[in-house]
């Protein structure tokens, strides 16, 4: 085998992928998740610090914050719809076209939010337009992650799917890191300037990220296993019907696998910012530095979790993360509620690198290995986005729970434990997928087939 080529999982020996193409796909997959989380974090930060004053200024402060966070969550209502739409065309027309469409709509919606007038300018139309834009953005995001994940895993070598899958998730790290820096710079402006126009700059900057993403994705090709499948497939099949017919269990297990990291993730990158600034009177930049440190820890942790998943299996790593989240729930609560800077930073780093990292980093390979090629885009997208509702409304629910508990943070620990138990049970139900043949059109057995094992040995 030529040193410049690799053999993707389940492909025949003559279906070799150039390493440059593999690197290009890794970058194309990363850029979409990067933009998604860049968009999400600047919206989450604005929802905590700006939108209650700009779009919901006629409400009491606590109610305005809850409603503002709710607009963060409404996008997750349309994400499953977007998953069905983009998944359908991604499984029938191709992965590339849908990835180009999703990144264009996602980035464009963020720019429009940056141009939106406030309540004092256009009245009730302001929050209504904000919700409509978020719903449209949710449609695009619903198909983005599943498409990027499917593309990356279908290109990756069999024995390195866990590792290469983390490139999709590193977009989360970079998105949080860059968006935090952008919002921190904007919030360092004098208060009046920040509230009037400074917060808009990170939103408008999304247009440059969108154009870069489109350019990169124009360069990639469809995965060989998809091209082969497209030639052999029967006509007029609806992927959404097929995936629920053949893989109903895997759809809901995929959703459950994402619950824990979704809840903890949105607590870390959104709610803790609002909690620390309101309860302890900390400057937003002080907390944003903690989020940046947590994101930096993910740059190291995510690839390591991927390598571990390629050694000991996906289920084992997921159980480490989900059970670990239950054990760390109260220590996380104590660290954040201490009001001490070192405690808050340590809590954020532990939550991001260990709890989120152990599960989120290997979701691309784990979820992709639960579905066959002809419905993989749809299956991964729908399953993952069903869980997004838990994460999307986490900040709003957390705000309401803490208000109910007279400002105490302990209900958050209960949320983390419950979500961790749900994910642990789903990991047990999903079984181990290490070494599964991605070309198989049948529901895989719990153990790798003999062909899958031989392919793994060859590629090692």
GROMACS .gro file of C-alpha atoms in nm:
model
  460
    1UNK     CA    1   0.000   0.000   0.000
    2UNK     CA    2   0.129   0.344  -0.093
    3UNK     CA    3   0.240   0.546   0.211
    4UNK     CA    4   0.040   0.841   0.085
    5UNK     CA    5  -0.291   0.652   0.093
    6UNK     CA    6  -0.506   0.500   0.364
    7UNK     CA    7  -0.775   0.236   0.346
    8UNK     CA    8  -1.105   0.353   0.496
    9UNK     CA    9  -1.305   0.123   0.719
   10UNK     CA   10  -1.488  -0.142   0.529
   11UNK     CA   11  -1.353  -0.036   0.188
   12UNK     CA   12  -1.189  -0.277  -0.051
   13UNK     CA   13  -0.813  -0.259  -0.089
   14UNK     CA   14  -0.841  -0.079  -0.423
   15UNK     CA   15  -1.059   0.196  -0.275
   16UNK     CA   16  -0.777   0.396  -0.123
   17UNK     CA   17  -0.797   0.754  -0.006
   18UNK     CA   18  -0.512   0.997  -0.044
   19UNK     CA   19  -0.392   1.134   0.289
   20UNK     CA   20  -0.429   1.486   0.154
   21UNK     CA   21  -0.796   1.416   0.085
   22UNK     CA   22  -0.837   1.275   0.435
   23UNK     CA   23  -0.681   1.589   0.584
   24UNK     CA   24  -0.903   1.808   0.367
   25UNK     CA   25  -1.215   1.625   0.486
   26UNK     CA   26  -1.100   1.654   0.848
   27UNK     CA   27  -1.064   2.030   0.807
   28UNK     CA   28  -1.398   2.059   0.626
   29UNK     CA   29  -1.571   1.863   0.904
   30UNK     CA   30  -1.405   2.070   1.176
   31UNK     CA   31  -1.497   2.407   1.022
   32UNK     CA   32  -1.872   2.347   1.039
   33UNK     CA   33  -1.872   2.250   1.406
   34UNK     CA   34  -1.642   2.544   1.469
   35UNK     CA   35  -1.890   2.788   1.316
   36UNK     CA   36  -2.183   2.618   1.492
   37UNK     CA   37  -2.027   2.664   1.834
   38UNK     CA   38  -1.889   3.005   1.753
   39UNK     CA   39  -2.243   3.108   1.666
   40UNK     CA   40  -2.390   2.932   1.966
   41UNK     CA   41  -2.151   3.076   2.222
   42UNK     CA   42  -2.177   3.436   2.111
   43UNK     CA   43  -2.554   3.392   2.114
   44UNK     CA   44  -2.540   3.226   2.457
   45UNK     CA   45  -2.320   3.503   2.596
   46UNK     CA   46  -2.548   3.769   2.445
   47UNK     CA   47  -2.853   3.588   2.585
   48UNK     CA   48  -2.697   3.607   2.931
   49UNK     CA   49  -2.563   3.963   2.917
   50UNK     CA   50  -2.735   4.163   2.639
   51UNK     CA   51  -3.066   4.028   2.513
   52UNK     CA   52  -3.259   4.063   2.843
   53UNK     CA   53  -3.194   4.439   2.819
   54UNK     CA   54  -3.218   4.473   2.441
   55UNK     CA   55  -3.512   4.251   2.342
   56UNK     CA   56  -3.700   4.192   2.669
   57UNK     CA   57  -3.654   4.523   2.849
   58UNK     CA   58  -4.021   4.543   2.950
   59UNK     CA   59  -3.995   4.233   3.174
   60UNK     CA   60  -3.865   4.183   3.531
   61UNK     CA   61  -3.491   4.094   3.524
   62UNK     CA   62  -3.523   3.724   3.621
   63UNK     CA   63  -3.811   3.667   3.379
   64UNK     CA   64  -3.622   3.849   3.104
   65UNK     CA   65  -3.321   3.621   3.158
   66UNK     CA   66  -3.534   3.306   3.148
   67UNK     CA   67  -3.710   3.420   2.829
   68UNK     CA   68  -3.378   3.523   2.675
   69UNK     CA   69  -3.232   3.178   2.746
   70UNK     CA   70  -3.552   3.026   2.606
   71UNK     CA   71  -3.477   3.189   2.269
   72UNK     CA   72  -3.149   3.001   2.288
   73UNK     CA   73  -3.345   2.679   2.320
   74UNK     CA   74  -3.608   2.737   2.050
   75UNK     CA   75  -3.352   2.659   1.780
   76UNK     CA   76  -3.335   2.308   1.921
   77UNK     CA   77  -3.704   2.260   1.844
   78UNK     CA   78  -3.638   2.287   1.470
   79UNK     CA   79  -3.310   2.096   1.477
   80UNK     CA   80  -3.480   1.754   1.445
   81UNK     CA   81  -3.678   1.888   1.147
   82UNK     CA   82  -3.354   2.010   0.992
   83UNK     CA   83  -3.200   1.670   1.062
   84UNK     CA   84  -3.478   1.498   0.864
   85UNK     CA   85  -3.457   1.743   0.572
   86UNK     CA   86  -3.079   1.757   0.543
   87UNK     CA   87  -3.048   1.388   0.624
   88UNK     CA   88  -3.288   1.296   0.344
   89UNK     CA   89  -3.098   1.489   0.078
   90UNK     CA   90  -2.762   1.400   0.230
   91UNK     CA   91  -2.843   1.030   0.196
   92UNK     CA   92  -2.993   1.063  -0.151
   93UNK     CA   93  -2.817   1.351  -0.330
   94UNK     CA   94  -2.490   1.358  -0.137
   95UNK     CA   95  -2.311   1.471   0.179
   96UNK     CA   96  -2.122   1.761   0.019
   97UNK     CA   97  -2.419   1.960  -0.113
   98UNK     CA   98  -2.595   1.953   0.224
   99UNK     CA   99  -2.280   2.057   0.410
  100UNK     CA  100  -2.249   2.359   0.182
  101UNK     CA  101  -2.615   2.452   0.236
  102UNK     CA  102  -2.604   2.411   0.614
  103UNK     CA  103  -2.294   2.624   0.665
  104UNK     CA  104  -2.436   2.901   0.444
  105UNK     CA  105  -2.768   2.921   0.630
  106UNK     CA  106  -2.600   2.892   0.970
  107UNK     CA  107  -2.352   3.172   0.911
  108UNK     CA  108  -2.605   3.393   0.733
  109UNK     CA  109  -2.851   3.372   1.024
  110UNK     CA  110  -2.582   3.477   1.271
  111UNK     CA  111  -2.499   3.784   1.063
  112UNK     CA  112  -2.868   3.882   1.049
  113UNK     CA  113  -2.894   3.859   1.431
  114UNK     CA  114  -2.603   4.103   1.451
  115UNK     CA  115  -2.805   4.352   1.244
  116UNK     CA  116  -3.135   4.312   1.429
  117UNK     CA  117  -3.280   4.627   1.598
  118UNK     CA  118  -3.386   4.609   1.963
  119UNK     CA  119  -3.722   4.638   2.140
  120UNK     CA  120  -3.695   5.015   2.186
  121UNK     CA  121  -3.655   5.060   1.809
  122UNK     CA  122  -3.917   4.828   1.656
  123UNK     CA  123  -4.110   4.707   1.959
  124UNK     CA  124  -4.250   4.354   1.981
  125UNK     CA  125  -4.125   4.281   1.628
  126UNK     CA  126  -3.769   4.261   1.766
  127UNK     CA  127  -3.809   3.949   1.984
  128UNK     CA  128  -4.041   3.790   1.724
  129UNK     CA  129  -3.779   3.832   1.450
  130UNK     CA  130  -3.511   3.701   1.685
  131UNK     CA  131  -3.710   3.381   1.744
  132UNK     CA  132  -3.781   3.336   1.371
  133UNK     CA  133  -3.411   3.369   1.285
  134UNK     CA  134  -3.320   3.122   1.558
  135UNK     CA  135  -3.573   2.872   1.422
  136UNK     CA  136  -3.423   2.902   1.072
  137UNK     CA  137  -3.075   2.863   1.215
  138UNK     CA  138  -3.190   2.553   1.402
  139UNK     CA  139  -3.295   2.391   1.074
  140UNK     CA  140  -2.945   2.434   0.932
  141UNK     CA  141  -2.764   2.327   1.247
  142UNK     CA  142  -2.984   2.017   1.259
  143UNK     CA  143  -2.819   1.887   0.944
  144UNK     CA  144  -2.468   2.024   0.999
  145UNK     CA  145  -2.325   1.799   1.268
  146UNK     CA  146  -2.465   1.476   1.125
  147UNK     CA  147  -2.328   1.558   0.782
  148UNK     CA  148  -1.982   1.653   0.904
  149UNK     CA  149  -1.971   1.346   1.126
  150UNK     CA  150  -2.083   1.111   0.850
  151UNK     CA  151  -1.833   1.252   0.601
  152UNK     CA  152  -1.540   1.223   0.843
  153UNK     CA  153  -1.613   0.872   0.967
  154UNK     CA  154  -1.675   0.736   0.617
  155UNK     CA  155  -1.330   0.860   0.516
  156UNK     CA  156  -1.143   0.756   0.831
  157UNK     CA  157  -0.931   0.438   0.854
  158UNK     CA  158  -1.107   0.160   1.048
  159UNK     CA  159  -0.857   0.154   1.336
  160UNK     CA  160  -0.858   0.535   1.378
  161UNK     CA  161  -1.226   0.630   1.355
  162UNK     CA  162  -1.230   0.737   1.719
  163UNK     CA  163  -0.929   0.963   1.673
  164UNK     CA  164  -1.035   1.115   1.340
  165UNK     CA  165  -1.387   1.167   1.470
  166UNK     CA  166  -1.248   1.406   1.730
  167UNK     CA  167  -1.156   1.649   1.451
  168UNK     CA  168  -1.527   1.719   1.408
  169UNK     CA  169  -1.555   1.783   1.781
  170UNK     CA  170  -1.244   2.000   1.800
  171UNK     CA  171  -1.456   2.252   1.616
  172UNK     CA  172  -1.644   2.283   1.946
  173UNK     CA  173  -1.318   2.366   2.125
  174UNK     CA  174  -1.206   2.622   1.868
  175UNK     CA  175  -1.555   2.768   1.839
  176UNK     CA  176  -1.580   2.822   2.214
  177UNK     CA  177  -1.224   2.953   2.233
  178UNK     CA  178  -1.244   3.202   1.945
  179UNK     CA  179  -1.596   3.319   2.025
  180UNK     CA  180  -1.503   3.369   2.390
  181UNK     CA  181  -1.206   3.580   2.288
  182UNK     CA  182  -1.423   3.780   2.048
  183UNK     CA  183  -1.693   3.843   2.306
  184UNK     CA  184  -1.439   3.919   2.577
  185UNK     CA  185  -1.282   4.185   2.354
  186UNK     CA  186  -1.623   4.330   2.275
  187UNK     CA  187  -1.731   4.336   2.639
  188UNK     CA  188  -1.412   4.521   2.735
  189UNK     CA  189  -1.553   4.828   2.559
  190UNK     CA  190  -1.719   5.096   2.773
  191UNK     CA  191  -2.061   4.972   2.886
  192UNK     CA  192  -2.265   5.207   2.665
  193UNK     CA  193  -2.065   5.120   2.354
  194UNK     CA  194  -2.086   4.747   2.428
  195UNK     CA  195  -2.465   4.758   2.476
  196UNK     CA  196  -2.528   4.975   2.170
  197UNK     CA  197  -2.304   4.820   1.903
  198UNK     CA  198  -2.004   4.635   2.050
  199UNK     CA  199  -2.192   4.307   2.104
  200UNK     CA  200  -2.284   4.302   1.734
  201UNK     CA  201  -1.927   4.280   1.606
  202UNK     CA  202  -1.872   3.907   1.690
  203UNK     CA  203  -2.201   3.826   1.515
  204UNK     CA  204  -2.110   4.018   1.201
  205UNK     CA  205  -1.764   3.860   1.192
  206UNK     CA  206  -1.933   3.526   1.128
  207UNK     CA  207  -1.957   3.615   0.759
  208UNK     CA  208  -1.581   3.568   0.719
  209UNK     CA  209  -1.594   3.227   0.889
  210UNK     CA  210  -1.884   3.126   0.664
  211UNK     CA  211  -1.695   3.220   0.346
  212UNK     CA  212  -1.387   3.028   0.459
  213UNK     CA  213  -1.600   2.725   0.537
  214UNK     CA  214  -1.769   2.734   0.196
  215UNK     CA  215  -1.432   2.758   0.020
  216UNK     CA  216  -1.293   2.457   0.209
  217UNK     CA  217  -1.601   2.244   0.152
  218UNK     CA  218  -1.607   2.313  -0.220
  219UNK     CA  219  -1.275   2.125  -0.240
  220UNK     CA  220  -1.391   1.792  -0.091
  221UNK     CA  221  -1.538   1.488  -0.267
  222UNK     CA  222  -1.808   1.243  -0.169
  223UNK     CA  223  -1.681   0.943   0.033
  224UNK     CA  224  -1.611   0.636  -0.186
  225UNK     CA  225  -1.849   0.416   0.015
  226UNK     CA  226  -2.132   0.665  -0.046
  227UNK     CA  227  -2.058   0.677  -0.420
  228UNK     CA  228  -2.063   0.298  -0.433
  229UNK     CA  229  -2.385   0.281  -0.232
  230UNK     CA  230  -2.553   0.543  -0.454
  231UNK     CA  231  -2.493   0.324  -0.761
  232UNK     CA  232  -2.633   0.008  -0.605
  233UNK     CA  233  -2.925   0.152  -0.406
  234UNK     CA  234  -3.287   0.102  -0.500
  235UNK     CA  235  -3.463   0.415  -0.621
  236UNK     CA  236  -3.725   0.625  -0.437
  237UNK     CA  237  -3.637   0.512  -0.084
  238UNK     CA  238  -3.708   0.760   0.192
  239UNK     CA  239  -3.413   0.754   0.435
  240UNK     CA  240  -3.627   0.874   0.728
  241UNK     CA  241  -3.868   0.582   0.676
  242UNK     CA  242  -3.586   0.334   0.631
  243UNK     CA  243  -3.394   0.448   0.937
  244UNK     CA  244  -3.696   0.416   1.166
  245UNK     CA  245  -3.783   0.082   1.007
  246UNK     CA  246  -3.437  -0.073   1.041
  247UNK     CA  247  -3.280   0.123   1.327
  248UNK     CA  248  -3.553   0.248   1.566
  249UNK     CA  249  -3.358   0.142   1.875
  250UNK     CA  250  -3.039   0.310   1.753
  251UNK     CA  251  -3.221   0.642   1.691
  252UNK     CA  252  -3.331   0.676   2.052
  253UNK     CA  253  -3.008   0.535   2.193
  254UNK     CA  254  -2.820   0.800   1.992
  255UNK     CA  255  -3.035   1.068   2.152
  256UNK     CA  256  -2.973   0.925   2.498
  257UNK     CA  257  -2.599   0.906   2.441
  258UNK     CA  258  -2.591   1.283   2.392
  259UNK     CA  259  -2.801   1.384   2.694
  260UNK     CA  260  -2.524   1.402   2.956
  261UNK     CA  261  -2.268   1.598   2.755
  262UNK     CA  262  -2.540   1.828   2.621
  263UNK     CA  263  -2.661   1.925   2.968
  264UNK     CA  264  -2.311   1.972   3.110
  265UNK     CA  265  -2.190   2.144   2.793
  266UNK     CA  266  -2.455   2.414   2.790
  267UNK     CA  267  -2.411   2.469   3.162
  268UNK     CA  268  -2.040   2.531   3.107
  269UNK     CA  269  -2.049   2.752   2.800
  270UNK     CA  270  -2.360   2.952   2.885
  271UNK     CA  271  -2.530   2.924   3.224
  272UNK     CA  272  -2.223   2.949   3.450
  273UNK     CA  273  -2.146   3.286   3.289
  274UNK     CA  274  -2.484   3.426   3.393
  275UNK     CA  275  -2.473   3.262   3.738
  276UNK     CA  276  -2.130   3.393   3.836
  277UNK     CA  277  -2.191   3.745   3.709
  278UNK     CA  278  -2.529   3.779   3.883
  279UNK     CA  279  -2.460   3.590   4.208
  280UNK     CA  280  -2.100   3.694   4.277
  281UNK     CA  281  -2.089   4.021   4.085
  282UNK     CA  282  -1.795   3.902   3.875
  283UNK     CA  283  -1.710   4.083   3.554
  284UNK     CA  284  -1.810   3.879   3.250
  285UNK     CA  285  -1.451   3.877   3.122
  286UNK     CA  286  -1.336   3.708   3.443
  287UNK     CA  287  -1.571   3.414   3.384
  288UNK     CA  288  -1.501   3.411   3.009
  289UNK     CA  289  -1.134   3.349   3.085
  290UNK     CA  290  -1.237   3.036   3.273
  291UNK     CA  291  -1.437   2.916   2.972
  292UNK     CA  292  -1.134   2.984   2.750
  293UNK     CA  293  -0.909   2.779   2.981
  294UNK     CA  294  -1.162   2.497   2.974
  295UNK     CA  295  -1.169   2.506   2.593
  296UNK     CA  296  -0.788   2.497   2.581
  297UNK     CA  297  -0.792   2.183   2.796
  298UNK     CA  298  -1.016   2.024   2.532
  299UNK     CA  299  -0.751   2.068   2.263
  300UNK     CA  300  -0.545   1.809   2.448
  301UNK     CA  301  -0.819   1.597   2.602
  302UNK     CA  302  -1.042   1.535   2.298
  303UNK     CA  303  -0.782   1.357   2.076
  304UNK     CA  304  -0.665   1.151   2.376
  305UNK     CA  305  -1.019   1.030   2.442
  306UNK     CA  306  -1.046   0.939   2.073
  307UNK     CA  307  -0.726   0.734   2.087
  308UNK     CA  308  -0.849   0.560   2.403
  309UNK     CA  309  -1.179   0.474   2.232
  310UNK     CA  310  -0.980   0.312   1.948
  311UNK     CA  311  -0.803   0.096   2.207
  312UNK     CA  312  -1.066  -0.006   2.465
  313UNK     CA  313  -1.391   0.065   2.277
  314UNK     CA  314  -1.657   0.334   2.251
  315UNK     CA  315  -1.891   0.202   2.519
  316UNK     CA  316  -1.618   0.177   2.782
  317UNK     CA  317  -1.512   0.539   2.731
  318UNK     CA  318  -1.874   0.656   2.736
  319UNK     CA  319  -1.935   0.476   3.065
  320UNK     CA  320  -1.626   0.640   3.212
  321UNK     CA  321  -1.766   0.980   3.119
  322UNK     CA  322  -2.131   0.929   3.211
  323UNK     CA  323  -2.065   0.763   3.547
  324UNK     CA  324  -1.787   1.012   3.609
  325UNK     CA  325  -2.033   1.298   3.556
  326UNK     CA  326  -2.252   1.160   3.832
  327UNK     CA  327  -1.956   1.135   4.069
  328UNK     CA  328  -1.836   1.485   3.985
  329UNK     CA  329  -2.179   1.653   3.999
  330UNK     CA  330  -2.159   1.772   4.358
  331UNK     CA  331  -1.787   1.860   4.348
  332UNK     CA  332  -1.869   2.071   4.039
  333UNK     CA  333  -2.149   2.239   4.234
  334UNK     CA  334  -1.918   2.307   4.531
  335UNK     CA  335  -1.644   2.450   4.309
  336UNK     CA  336  -1.875   2.684   4.117
  337UNK     CA  337  -2.075   2.786   4.424
  338UNK     CA  338  -1.758   2.862   4.622
  339UNK     CA  339  -1.740   3.199   4.451
  340UNK     CA  340  -1.361   3.154   4.439
  341UNK     CA  341  -1.195   3.215   4.106
  342UNK     CA  342  -0.969   2.909   4.129
  343UNK     CA  343  -1.270   2.690   4.215
  344UNK     CA  344  -1.476   2.818   3.924
  345UNK     CA  345  -1.190   2.772   3.679
  346UNK     CA  346  -1.112   2.421   3.807
  347UNK     CA  347  -1.479   2.324   3.787
  348UNK     CA  348  -1.506   2.445   3.428
  349UNK     CA  349  -1.186   2.265   3.321
  350UNK     CA  350  -1.289   1.935   3.484
  351UNK     CA  351  -1.636   1.953   3.331
  352UNK     CA  352  -1.507   2.035   2.984
  353UNK     CA  353  -1.202   1.809   2.952
  354UNK     CA  354  -1.329   1.507   3.145
  355UNK     CA  355  -1.710   1.497   3.152
  356UNK     CA  356  -1.779   1.657   2.815
  357UNK     CA  357  -1.456   1.539   2.652
  358UNK     CA  358  -1.496   1.169   2.730
  359UNK     CA  359  -1.839   1.151   2.563
  360UNK     CA  360  -1.862   1.435   2.314
  361UNK     CA  361  -1.524   1.367   2.154
  362UNK     CA  362  -1.612   1.012   2.045
  363UNK     CA  363  -1.975   1.065   1.946
  364UNK     CA  364  -1.890   1.088   1.573
  365UNK     CA  365  -1.754   0.734   1.562
  366UNK     CA  366  -1.999   0.584   1.813
  367UNK     CA  367  -2.315   0.722   1.652
  368UNK     CA  368  -2.196   0.664   1.294
  369UNK     CA  369  -2.121   0.299   1.368
  370UNK     CA  370  -2.481   0.245   1.477
  371UNK     CA  371  -2.618   0.303   1.123
  372UNK     CA  372  -2.555   0.172   0.771
  373UNK     CA  373  -2.437   0.390   0.483
  374UNK     CA  374  -2.770   0.443   0.305
  375UNK     CA  375  -2.929   0.604   0.613
  376UNK     CA  376  -2.626   0.713   0.816
  377UNK     CA  377  -2.661   1.089   0.759
  378UNK     CA  378  -3.030   1.076   0.855
  379UNK     CA  379  -2.979   0.841   1.150
  380UNK     CA  380  -2.692   1.033   1.305
  381UNK     CA  381  -2.861   1.370   1.248
  382UNK     CA  382  -3.204   1.278   1.384
  383UNK     CA  383  -3.069   1.084   1.681
  384UNK     CA  384  -2.825   1.353   1.785
  385UNK     CA  385  -3.068   1.642   1.741
  386UNK     CA  386  -3.344   1.479   1.945
  387UNK     CA  387  -3.106   1.512   2.239
  388UNK     CA  388  -3.032   1.874   2.158
  389UNK     CA  389  -3.359   1.981   2.319
  390UNK     CA  390  -3.216   1.877   2.658
  391UNK     CA  391  -2.909   2.094   2.609
  392UNK     CA  392  -3.079   2.386   2.440
  393UNK     CA  393  -3.321   2.452   2.725
  394UNK     CA  394  -3.069   2.370   3.001
  395UNK     CA  395  -2.976   2.737   3.072
  396UNK     CA  396  -3.342   2.841   3.096
  397UNK     CA  397  -3.435   2.545   3.318
  398UNK     CA  398  -3.124   2.599   3.532
  399UNK     CA  399  -3.213   2.967   3.581
  400UNK     CA  400  -3.566   2.874   3.691
  401UNK     CA  401  -3.445   2.598   3.926
  402UNK     CA  402  -3.183   2.817   4.093
  403UNK     CA  403  -3.443   3.093   4.138
  404UNK     CA  404  -3.676   2.835   4.296
  405UNK     CA  405  -3.392   2.725   4.528
  406UNK     CA  406  -3.336   3.083   4.649
  407UNK     CA  407  -3.021   3.129   4.447
  408UNK     CA  408  -2.856   2.800   4.542
  409UNK     CA  409  -2.670   2.598   4.279
  410UNK     CA  410  -2.752   2.248   4.412
  411UNK     CA  411  -3.039   2.173   4.168
  412UNK     CA  412  -2.776   2.187   3.894
  413UNK     CA  413  -2.595   1.892   4.053
  414UNK     CA  414  -2.918   1.691   4.042
  415UNK     CA  415  -2.959   1.775   3.671
  416UNK     CA  416  -2.607   1.648   3.600
  417UNK     CA  417  -2.663   1.320   3.788
  418UNK     CA  418  -2.994   1.244   3.616
  419UNK     CA  419  -2.851   1.317   3.270
  420UNK     CA  420  -2.544   1.105   3.345
  421UNK     CA  421  -2.757   0.805   3.443
  422UNK     CA  422  -2.964   0.835   3.125
  423UNK     CA  423  -2.651   0.833   2.909
  424UNK     CA  424  -2.493   0.543   3.099
  425UNK     CA  425  -2.804   0.328   3.044
  426UNK     CA  426  -2.805   0.415   2.672
  427UNK     CA  427  -2.436   0.324   2.639
  428UNK     CA  428  -2.513  -0.016   2.789
  429UNK     CA  429  -2.803  -0.054   2.546
  430UNK     CA  430  -2.603   0.054   2.241
  431UNK     CA  431  -2.329  -0.200   2.304
  432UNK     CA  432  -1.977  -0.193   2.164
  433UNK     CA  433  -1.925  -0.081   1.802
  434UNK     CA  434  -1.545  -0.090   1.771
  435UNK     CA  435  -1.452  -0.253   1.440
  436UNK     CA  436  -1.796  -0.261   1.282
  437UNK     CA  437  -1.817  -0.277   0.902
  438UNK     CA  438  -1.956   0.056   0.781
  439UNK     CA  439  -2.054  -0.094   0.445
  440UNK     CA  440  -2.295  -0.340   0.600
  441UNK     CA  441  -2.663  -0.272   0.524
  442UNK     CA  442  -2.776  -0.496   0.808
  443UNK     CA  443  -2.820  -0.401   1.172
  444UNK     CA  444  -2.478  -0.484   1.323
  445UNK     CA  445  -2.442  -0.740   1.596
  446UNK     CA  446  -2.302  -0.637   1.933
  447UNK     CA  447  -1.966  -0.795   1.847
  448UNK     CA  448  -1.752  -0.703   1.544
  449UNK     CA  449  -1.782  -0.943   1.252
  450UNK     CA  450  -1.486  -1.157   1.146
  451UNK     CA  451  -1.452  -0.940   0.834
  452UNK     CA  452  -1.441  -0.625   1.047
  453UNK     CA  453  -1.173  -0.779   1.267
  454UNK     CA  454  -0.962  -0.873   0.965
  455UNK     CA  455  -0.996  -0.522   0.823
  456UNK     CA  456  -0.882  -0.376   1.155
  457UNK     CA  457  -0.579  -0.606   1.162
  458UNK     CA  458  -0.486  -0.514   0.805
  459UNK     CA  459  -0.508  -0.140   0.864
  460UNK     CA  460  -0.306  -0.163   1.185
   0.00000   0.00000   0.00000
